[in-house]
């Protein structure tokens, strides 16, 4: 359970987008992103970040309050304490008012060539 | 600090409507008791309560581990966080569609890959699965995998270069069907494993069988339990391999961080 300093998210929306503000859920606290650029409308790219400075138990991207949000790709850059910054990519997923998607991933285990 | 402030602000904001809804409910029920001696039982959740969303789990997309179209044998070593095992991923198929568990040197007879690995001093157990090899070391006190991993890498390269059958013909020709594996594993789960973990409020379910590899999931008290790894390796693996010797890789797809209140729920 690392301490997350900050994380940046980039979401590529597919055919069905949404016009609501994008929220994430950190340790069951729903919050809006900061430093937002772009949007979550159809075919657009949304970017946002948040200075967390707290320990991560769970982190999810929350679906819209109404309608559906088709996501093509999610890219997250994590900056955690005592870890090298790392990037995680997630693929296609559709969210709605009853769902959220897990975007937390521990830092990759060190691998080396032999 | 900023984040903490927002969390507490958020909590207060969320708490307000909830408490007012609860107060309204109390008032309503009091009124109902006066006017109607037999109030109807509540069947629907009030619409003001926040919806509990379900969390979708999707796998992270792994970027290419090896350079494309390379003729050279490339091997990546990835020690497990527990330090007793190391996963070697090779850019060549080693056992297509199946996996095999080599428990000792005798079990590796005529399997050139496993034979070569058991010739190394510190190798205890070898598991070959598709294009990966998982090696368990004898000396559990050593955490530095680099010296042994290099020897393992050389042994894998030598075995691939020798052109002999990596896995013994007798193993390949006697591989069981998925149905046989499913039946056998489900029987062990029902008769042995689940009655054992039920004492701790846990349960194990068989999610999938691919070739002779199985994927299981831990639930109830096992999910999120600090002893889950011990239960898996010393309890479940042992029971599975004893009852179904042909079973290969055993994957655990439990998300131990998920669930509303794992373990002590």
Short mmCIF file of C-alpha atoms in Angstrom, two decimals:
data_model
loop_
_atom_site.label_atom_id
_atom_site.label_comp_id
_atom_site.label_asym_id
_atom_site.label_seq_id
_atom_site.Cartn_x
_atom_site.Cartn_y
_atom_site.Cartn_z
CA UNK A 1 0.00 0.00 0.00
CA UNK A 2 2.16 2.87 -1.23
CA UNK A 3 1.74 6.54 -0.55
CA UNK A 4 0.60 8.19 -3.77
CA UNK A 5 2.03 11.67 -4.30
CA UNK A 6 0.17 12.42 -7.48
CA UNK A 7 -1.43 10.72 -10.45
CA UNK A 8 -2.35 11.86 -13.96
CA UNK A 9 -5.07 10.26 -16.02
CA UNK A 10 -5.71 10.37 -19.77
CA UNK A 11 -8.98 8.90 -21.01
CA UNK A 12 -9.76 8.32 -24.70
CA UNK A 13 -13.54 8.21 -25.13
CA UNK A 14 -15.09 5.97 -27.77
CA UNK A 15 -18.36 6.46 -29.67
CA UNK A 16 -20.58 7.25 -26.69
CA UNK A 17 -19.29 10.02 -24.47
CA UNK A 18 -20.68 12.07 -21.62
CA UNK A 19 -20.76 15.76 -20.75
CA UNK A 20 -20.62 15.44 -16.95
CA UNK A 21 -17.46 16.30 -14.98
CA UNK A 22 -15.19 13.27 -14.59
CA UNK A 23 -14.83 12.00 -11.02
CA UNK A 24 -12.58 9.45 -9.39
CA UNK A 25 -13.04 7.56 -6.16
CA UNK A 26 -10.00 7.46 -3.87
CA UNK A 27 -10.44 5.25 -0.81
CA UNK A 28 -14.21 5.62 -1.26
CA UNK A 29 -14.12 9.42 -1.47
CA UNK A 30 -15.54 10.74 -4.71
CA UNK A 31 -13.57 13.73 -6.00
CA UNK A 32 -13.25 15.74 -9.22
CA UNK A 33 -9.97 15.95 -11.13
CA UNK A 34 -7.74 19.03 -11.13
CA UNK A 35 -5.81 20.57 -14.04
CA UNK A 36 -8.45 19.30 -16.44
CA UNK A 37 -8.01 19.56 -20.20
CA UNK A 38 -10.20 18.13 -22.97
CA UNK A 39 -13.48 16.37 -22.28
CA UNK A 40 -15.17 12.99 -22.03
CA UNK A 41 -17.41 13.62 -25.02
CA UNK A 42 -17.53 11.26 -27.97
CA UNK A 43 -14.10 10.77 -29.55
CA UNK A 44 -12.42 13.32 -27.26
CA UNK A 45 -9.51 12.91 -24.86
CA UNK A 46 -9.87 13.89 -21.21
CA UNK A 47 -6.81 14.65 -19.09
CA UNK A 48 -6.71 15.43 -15.39
CA UNK A 49 -4.55 14.96 -12.34
CA UNK A 50 -4.70 15.11 -8.57
CA UNK A 51 -2.16 15.68 -5.78
CA UNK A 52 -3.22 12.91 -3.44
CA UNK A 53 -0.45 12.70 -0.82
CA UNK A 54 -2.11 9.76 0.87
CA UNK A 55 -2.00 5.96 0.99
CA UNK A 56 -3.93 4.15 -1.71
CA UNK A 57 -6.37 1.45 -0.70
CA UNK A 58 -8.55 1.82 -3.76
CA UNK A 59 -8.79 4.08 -6.79
CA UNK A 60 -11.55 3.96 -9.37
CA UNK A 61 -12.84 6.04 -12.26
CA UNK A 62 -16.52 6.73 -11.68
CA UNK A 63 -19.19 6.29 -14.35
CA UNK A 64 -21.65 9.05 -15.31
CA UNK A 65 -24.76 9.78 -13.21
CA UNK A 66 -26.88 9.08 -16.28
CA UNK A 67 -26.26 7.44 -19.63
CA UNK A 68 -23.23 5.46 -20.68
CA UNK A 69 -19.57 6.32 -21.16
CA UNK A 70 -17.64 4.18 -23.62
CA UNK A 71 -13.95 4.33 -22.84
CA UNK A 72 -11.42 3.21 -25.44
CA UNK A 73 -8.25 3.53 -23.40
CA UNK A 74 -7.16 4.78 -19.97
CA UNK A 75 -3.55 5.77 -19.29
CA UNK A 76 -2.46 6.57 -15.74
CA UNK A 77 0.88 7.94 -14.62
CA UNK A 78 1.56 7.25 -10.96
CA UNK A 79 4.08 9.07 -8.82
CA UNK A 80 4.37 7.21 -5.51
CA UNK A 81 6.68 7.65 -2.56
CA UNK A 82 9.88 5.53 -2.71
CA UNK A 83 8.96 4.23 -6.19
CA UNK A 84 10.03 5.18 -9.68
CA UNK A 85 7.13 6.87 -11.52
CA UNK A 86 5.27 4.29 -13.61
CA UNK A 87 2.55 4.21 -16.23
CA UNK A 88 -0.35 1.78 -16.54
CA UNK A 89 -2.66 1.32 -19.55
CA UNK A 90 -6.17 -0.11 -19.41
CA UNK A 91 -8.32 -1.05 -22.39
CA UNK A 92 -11.94 -0.74 -23.41
CA UNK A 93 -14.67 -0.48 -20.77
CA UNK A 94 -18.21 0.98 -20.61
CA UNK A 95 -19.36 2.77 -17.48
CA UNK A 96 -22.82 3.88 -16.38
CA UNK A 97 -24.57 5.13 -13.24
CA UNK A 98 -24.11 1.78 -11.47
CA UNK A 99 -20.44 1.17 -12.22
CA UNK A 100 -16.91 2.40 -11.66
CA UNK A 101 -13.67 0.89 -12.94
CA UNK A 102 -10.61 0.02 -10.91
CA UNK A 103 -7.60 2.02 -12.12
CA UNK A 104 -5.22 1.21 -9.26
CA UNK A 105 -2.24 -0.93 -10.10
CA UNK A 106 0.81 -1.53 -7.93
CA UNK A 107 4.21 -0.63 -9.33
CA UNK A 108 5.48 -3.36 -11.65
CA UNK A 109 7.83 -5.90 -10.12
CA UNK A 110 11.39 -5.39 -11.25
CA UNK A 111 12.26 -7.60 -14.22
CA UNK A 112 15.68 -8.10 -15.76
CA UNK A 113 17.17 -9.82 -18.80
CA UNK A 114 19.09 -13.06 -18.32
CA UNK B 1 -3.62 18.62 3.78
CA UNK B 2 -5.64 19.97 0.91
CA UNK B 3 -6.78 16.45 0.10
CA UNK B 4 -7.64 15.65 3.71
CA UNK B 5 -9.68 18.85 3.98
CA UNK B 6 -11.60 17.89 0.90
CA UNK B 7 -12.20 14.40 2.19
CA UNK B 8 -13.68 15.71 5.42
CA UNK B 9 -15.70 18.34 3.57
CA UNK B 10 -16.92 15.61 1.24
CA UNK B 11 -17.86 13.40 4.15
CA UNK B 12 -19.84 16.16 5.80
CA UNK B 13 -21.63 16.97 2.58
CA UNK B 14 -22.53 13.36 2.06
CA UNK B 15 -23.54 12.86 5.67
CA UNK B 16 -26.09 15.70 5.70
CA UNK B 17 -28.66 14.35 3.29
CA UNK B 18 -28.25 10.86 4.74
CA UNK B 19 -29.02 11.99 8.29
CA UNK B 20 -31.94 14.13 7.14
CA UNK B 21 -33.31 11.19 5.17
CA UNK B 22 -33.00 9.00 8.24
CA UNK B 23 -34.74 11.64 10.36
CA UNK B 24 -37.53 11.83 7.80
CA UNK B 25 -37.85 8.07 7.86
CA UNK B 26 -38.16 8.07 11.64
CA UNK B 27 -40.85 10.77 11.46
CA UNK B 28 -42.70 8.92 8.73
CA UNK B 29 -42.66 5.64 10.61
CA UNK B 30 -43.91 7.36 13.80
CA UNK B 31 -46.79 8.92 11.89
CA UNK B 32 -47.51 5.61 10.22
CA UNK B 33 -47.64 3.84 13.57
CA UNK B 34 -50.28 6.30 14.88
CA UNK B 35 -52.52 6.28 11.85
CA UNK B 36 -52.01 2.66 10.75
CA UNK B 37 -51.60 0.00 13.42
CA UNK B 38 -49.90 -2.43 10.97
CA UNK B 39 -47.35 -0.51 8.88
CA UNK B 40 -46.30 -2.09 5.63
CA UNK B 41 -42.74 -3.42 5.62
CA UNK B 42 -40.20 -1.33 3.72
CA UNK B 43 -39.49 -3.00 0.43
CA UNK B 44 -37.67 -0.29 -1.55
CA UNK B 45 -34.53 1.69 -0.74
CA UNK B 46 -35.26 5.44 -0.52
CA UNK B 47 -34.11 7.14 -3.70
CA UNK B 48 -32.00 9.68 -1.73
CA UNK B 49 -29.51 7.04 -0.59
CA UNK B 50 -26.30 7.01 -2.63
CA UNK B 51 -26.14 4.16 -5.13
CA UNK B 52 -23.50 1.56 -4.34
CA UNK B 53 -21.64 1.16 -7.61
CA UNK B 54 -20.08 -2.11 -8.64
CA UNK B 55 -16.38 -1.99 -9.39
CA UNK B 56 -15.34 -3.35 -12.77
CA UNK B 57 -11.93 -5.02 -12.86
CA UNK B 58 -10.11 -4.88 -16.19
CA UNK B 59 -6.63 -6.15 -16.88
CA UNK B 60 -3.86 -3.69 -17.55
CA UNK B 61 -2.53 -3.79 -21.10
CA UNK B 62 1.04 -5.00 -21.07
CA UNK B 63 3.35 -3.27 -23.47
CA UNK B 64 5.52 -5.59 -25.58
CA UNK B 65 8.08 -7.30 -23.34
CA UNK B 66 10.36 -8.37 -26.17
CA UNK B 67 11.46 -6.65 -29.39
CA UNK B 68 9.33 -7.78 -32.32
CA UNK B 69 10.69 -10.17 -34.98
CA UNK B 70 13.84 -10.97 -33.05
CA UNK B 71 15.61 -14.23 -33.91
CA UNK B 72 17.57 -14.23 -30.66
CA UNK B 73 16.26 -16.06 -27.60
CA UNK B 74 15.24 -13.40 -25.08
CA UNK B 75 14.48 -14.24 -21.45
CA UNK B 76 13.10 -11.92 -18.78
CA UNK B 77 13.40 -12.83 -15.11
CA UNK B 78 10.85 -11.52 -12.63
CA UNK B 79 11.23 -12.57 -8.98
CA UNK B 80 8.00 -12.78 -6.98
CA UNK B 81 7.50 -10.34 -4.08
CA UNK B 82 7.82 -13.28 -1.65
CA UNK B 83 11.31 -13.97 -3.06
CA UNK B 84 11.06 -17.78 -3.15
CA UNK B 85 10.09 -18.00 -6.82
CA UNK B 86 11.13 -16.38 -10.08
CA UNK B 87 9.15 -16.23 -13.32
CA UNK B 88 11.15 -16.53 -16.54
CA UNK B 89 9.36 -15.38 -19.69
CA UNK B 90 10.85 -16.60 -22.96
CA UNK B 91 10.10 -15.31 -26.45
CA UNK B 92 9.59 -18.91 -27.63
CA UNK B 93 6.80 -21.43 -26.92
CA UNK B 94 7.98 -24.05 -24.44
CA UNK B 95 4.78 -26.06 -23.98
CA UNK B 96 1.98 -24.86 -26.24
CA UNK B 97 -1.46 -24.73 -24.59
CA UNK B 98 -0.41 -26.76 -21.55
CA UNK B 99 1.70 -26.59 -18.42
CA UNK B 100 3.61 -29.15 -16.38
CA UNK B 101 4.76 -29.24 -12.77
CA UNK B 102 8.11 -30.95 -12.14
CA UNK B 103 8.37 -31.67 -8.43
CA UNK B 104 11.87 -33.22 -8.48
CA UNK B 105 14.70 -34.47 -10.69
CA UNK B 106 13.06 -37.89 -11.23
CA UNK B 107 9.92 -36.28 -12.63
CA UNK B 108 12.09 -34.46 -15.20
CA UNK B 109 13.33 -37.63 -16.91
CA UNK B 110 13.45 -37.17 -20.72
CA UNK B 111 12.28 -33.53 -20.39
CA UNK B 112 15.49 -31.77 -21.44
CA UNK B 113 14.44 -28.34 -20.17
CA UNK B 114 13.54 -29.48 -16.66
CA UNK B 115 16.56 -31.82 -16.51
CA UNK B 116 18.87 -28.91 -17.28
CA UNK B 117 17.23 -26.77 -14.59
CA UNK B 118 17.38 -29.48 -11.91
CA UNK B 119 21.13 -29.77 -12.56
CA UNK B 120 21.45 -26.34 -10.91
CA UNK B 121 22.13 -26.59 -7.18
CA UNK B 122 19.46 -24.30 -5.82
CA UNK B 123 16.48 -25.38 -7.97
CA UNK B 124 13.73 -27.11 -5.98
CA UNK B 125 10.66 -27.11 -8.24
CA UNK B 126 10.05 -26.21 -11.90
CA UNK B 127 6.75 -25.25 -13.50
CA UNK B 128 6.64 -24.89 -17.29
CA UNK B 129 3.59 -23.05 -18.67
CA UNK B 130 3.24 -22.01 -22.32
CA UNK B 131 6.27 -19.71 -22.80
CA UNK B 132 7.18 -19.29 -19.13
CA UNK B 133 9.16 -21.20 -16.53
CA UNK B 134 8.63 -20.64 -12.80
CA UNK B 135 11.51 -21.79 -10.62
CA UNK B 136 11.21 -22.26 -6.86
CA UNK B 137 14.54 -22.14 -5.07
CA UNK B 138 15.64 -24.40 -2.22
CA UNK B 139 17.29 -21.73 -0.14
CA UNK B 140 14.43 -19.50 0.94
CA UNK B 141 16.75 -17.19 2.89
CA UNK B 142 18.39 -15.81 -0.26
CA UNK B 143 16.63 -12.87 -1.83
CA UNK B 144 19.07 -11.98 -4.60
CA UNK B 145 17.93 -13.88 -7.68
CA UNK B 146 20.47 -12.47 -10.13
CA UNK B 147 23.17 -15.21 -9.84
CA UNK B 148 20.70 -18.12 -10.04
CA UNK B 149 18.55 -16.36 -12.66
CA UNK B 150 21.58 -16.05 -14.95
CA UNK B 151 22.28 -19.78 -14.59
CA UNK B 152 18.61 -20.54 -15.30
CA UNK B 153 18.73 -18.29 -18.39
CA UNK B 154 21.77 -20.17 -19.71
CA UNK B 155 20.12 -23.54 -19.02
CA UNK B 156 16.95 -22.52 -20.89
CA UNK B 157 19.01 -21.28 -23.87
CA UNK B 158 21.06 -24.48 -23.95
CA UNK B 159 17.92 -26.64 -23.82
CA UNK B 160 16.30 -24.64 -26.64
CA UNK B 161 19.49 -24.83 -28.71
CA UNK B 162 19.94 -28.59 -28.23
CA UNK B 163 16.89 -29.30 -30.38
CA UNK B 164 15.70 -32.18 -28.17
CA UNK B 165 12.13 -32.39 -26.88
CA UNK B 166 11.80 -29.85 -24.10
CA UNK B 167 9.01 -31.88 -22.49
CA UNK B 168 9.06 -35.70 -22.42
CA UNK B 169 6.96 -37.44 -25.07
CA UNK B 170 5.28 -39.60 -22.41
CA UNK B 171 3.96 -36.41 -20.76
CA UNK B 172 2.73 -34.85 -24.02
CA UNK B 173 0.95 -38.03 -25.15
CA UNK B 174 -0.81 -38.54 -21.82
CA UNK B 175 -2.09 -35.02 -21.24
CA UNK B 176 -5.61 -35.14 -19.77
CA UNK B 177 -8.70 -33.46 -21.20
CA UNK B 178 -10.01 -30.23 -19.70
CA UNK B 179 -13.12 -32.12 -18.59
CA UNK B 180 -11.06 -34.64 -16.59
CA UNK B 181 -9.14 -31.81 -14.91
CA UNK B 182 -12.33 -29.87 -14.16
CA UNK B 183 -14.05 -32.91 -12.62
CA UNK B 184 -11.04 -33.87 -10.52
CA UNK B 185 -10.34 -30.37 -9.22
CA UNK B 186 -14.01 -29.65 -8.49
CA UNK B 187 -14.18 -32.88 -6.48
CA UNK B 188 -11.16 -31.89 -4.36
CA UNK B 189 -12.61 -28.43 -3.80
CA UNK B 190 -15.98 -29.84 -2.71
CA UNK B 191 -14.70 -32.76 -0.63
CA UNK B 192 -11.48 -31.47 0.89
CA UNK B 193 -10.61 -27.80 0.36
CA UNK B 194 -13.90 -26.02 1.01
CA UNK B 195 -14.79 -28.02 4.15
CA UNK B 196 -11.30 -27.10 5.42
CA UNK B 197 -11.48 -23.36 4.81
CA UNK B 198 -15.15 -23.15 5.85
CA UNK B 199 -14.00 -23.04 9.47
CA UNK B 200 -12.56 -19.59 8.71
CA UNK B 201 -15.62 -18.50 6.74
CA UNK B 202 -13.77 -18.96 3.46
CA UNK B 203 -14.53 -20.68 0.19
CA UNK B 204 -12.68 -21.56 -2.99
CA UNK B 205 -14.25 -21.68 -6.44
CA UNK B 206 -12.94 -23.02 -9.73
CA UNK B 207 -13.15 -20.23 -12.32
CA UNK B 208 -11.61 -21.76 -15.42
CA UNK B 209 -9.68 -24.67 -16.88
CA UNK B 210 -7.40 -24.12 -19.87
CA UNK B 211 -5.47 -27.15 -21.02
CA UNK B 212 -4.41 -28.62 -17.71
CA UNK B 213 -4.02 -25.21 -16.00
CA UNK B 214 -6.67 -24.10 -13.56
CA UNK B 215 -7.76 -20.72 -12.26
CA UNK B 216 -9.34 -20.44 -8.85
CA UNK B 217 -10.77 -17.64 -6.76
CA UNK B 218 -10.82 -17.29 -2.99
CA UNK B 219 -13.90 -15.84 -1.35
CA UNK B 220 -15.42 -15.11 2.04
CA UNK B 221 -12.90 -15.09 4.86
CA UNK B 222 -10.03 -16.09 2.51
CA UNK B 223 -10.38 -12.88 0.47
CA UNK B 224 -7.99 -10.32 1.89
CA UNK B 225 -6.71 -12.69 4.60
CA UNK B 226 -3.04 -12.30 5.44
CA UNK B 227 -2.61 -16.08 5.40
CA UNK B 228 -4.15 -16.48 1.92
CA UNK B 229 -0.76 -17.11 0.27
CA UNK B 230 0.05 -19.84 2.80
CA UNK B 231 -3.39 -21.42 2.33
CA UNK B 232 -2.92 -21.31 -1.42
CA UNK B 233 0.58 -22.73 -1.64
CA UNK B 234 0.64 -25.21 1.23
CA UNK B 235 -3.01 -26.18 1.37
CA UNK B 236 -4.71 -25.83 -1.99
CA UNK B 237 -1.72 -26.58 -4.25
CA UNK B 238 -0.83 -29.69 -2.23
CA UNK B 239 -4.40 -31.01 -2.25
CA UNK B 240 -4.84 -30.36 -5.98
CA UNK B 241 -1.55 -32.00 -6.97
CA UNK B 242 -2.12 -35.01 -4.72
CA UNK B 243 -5.62 -35.69 -6.06
CA UNK B 244 -5.02 -34.64 -9.70
CA UNK B 245 -1.33 -35.24 -10.48
CA UNK B 246 -1.78 -34.07 -14.09
CA UNK B 247 -2.75 -30.54 -13.06
CA UNK B 248 -0.23 -27.94 -14.26
CA UNK B 249 -0.29 -24.26 -13.34
CA UNK B 250 -2.68 -23.10 -10.62
CA UNK B 251 -3.58 -19.45 -10.98
CA UNK B 252 -5.27 -17.43 -8.25
CA UNK B 253 -7.42 -14.59 -9.54
CA UNK B 254 -8.56 -13.32 -6.17
CA UNK B 255 -8.52 -9.57 -5.76
CA UNK B 256 -7.59 -9.45 -2.09
CA UNK B 257 -8.15 -5.69 -1.91
CA UNK B 258 -11.72 -5.86 -3.19
CA UNK B 259 -14.92 -6.65 -1.37
CA UNK B 260 -16.86 -4.48 1.03
CA UNK B 261 -15.33 -6.06 4.12
CA UNK B 262 -13.09 -8.99 3.39
CA UNK B 263 -11.86 -11.47 5.99
CA UNK B 264 -13.72 -10.40 9.13
CA UNK B 265 -16.98 -9.69 7.33
#
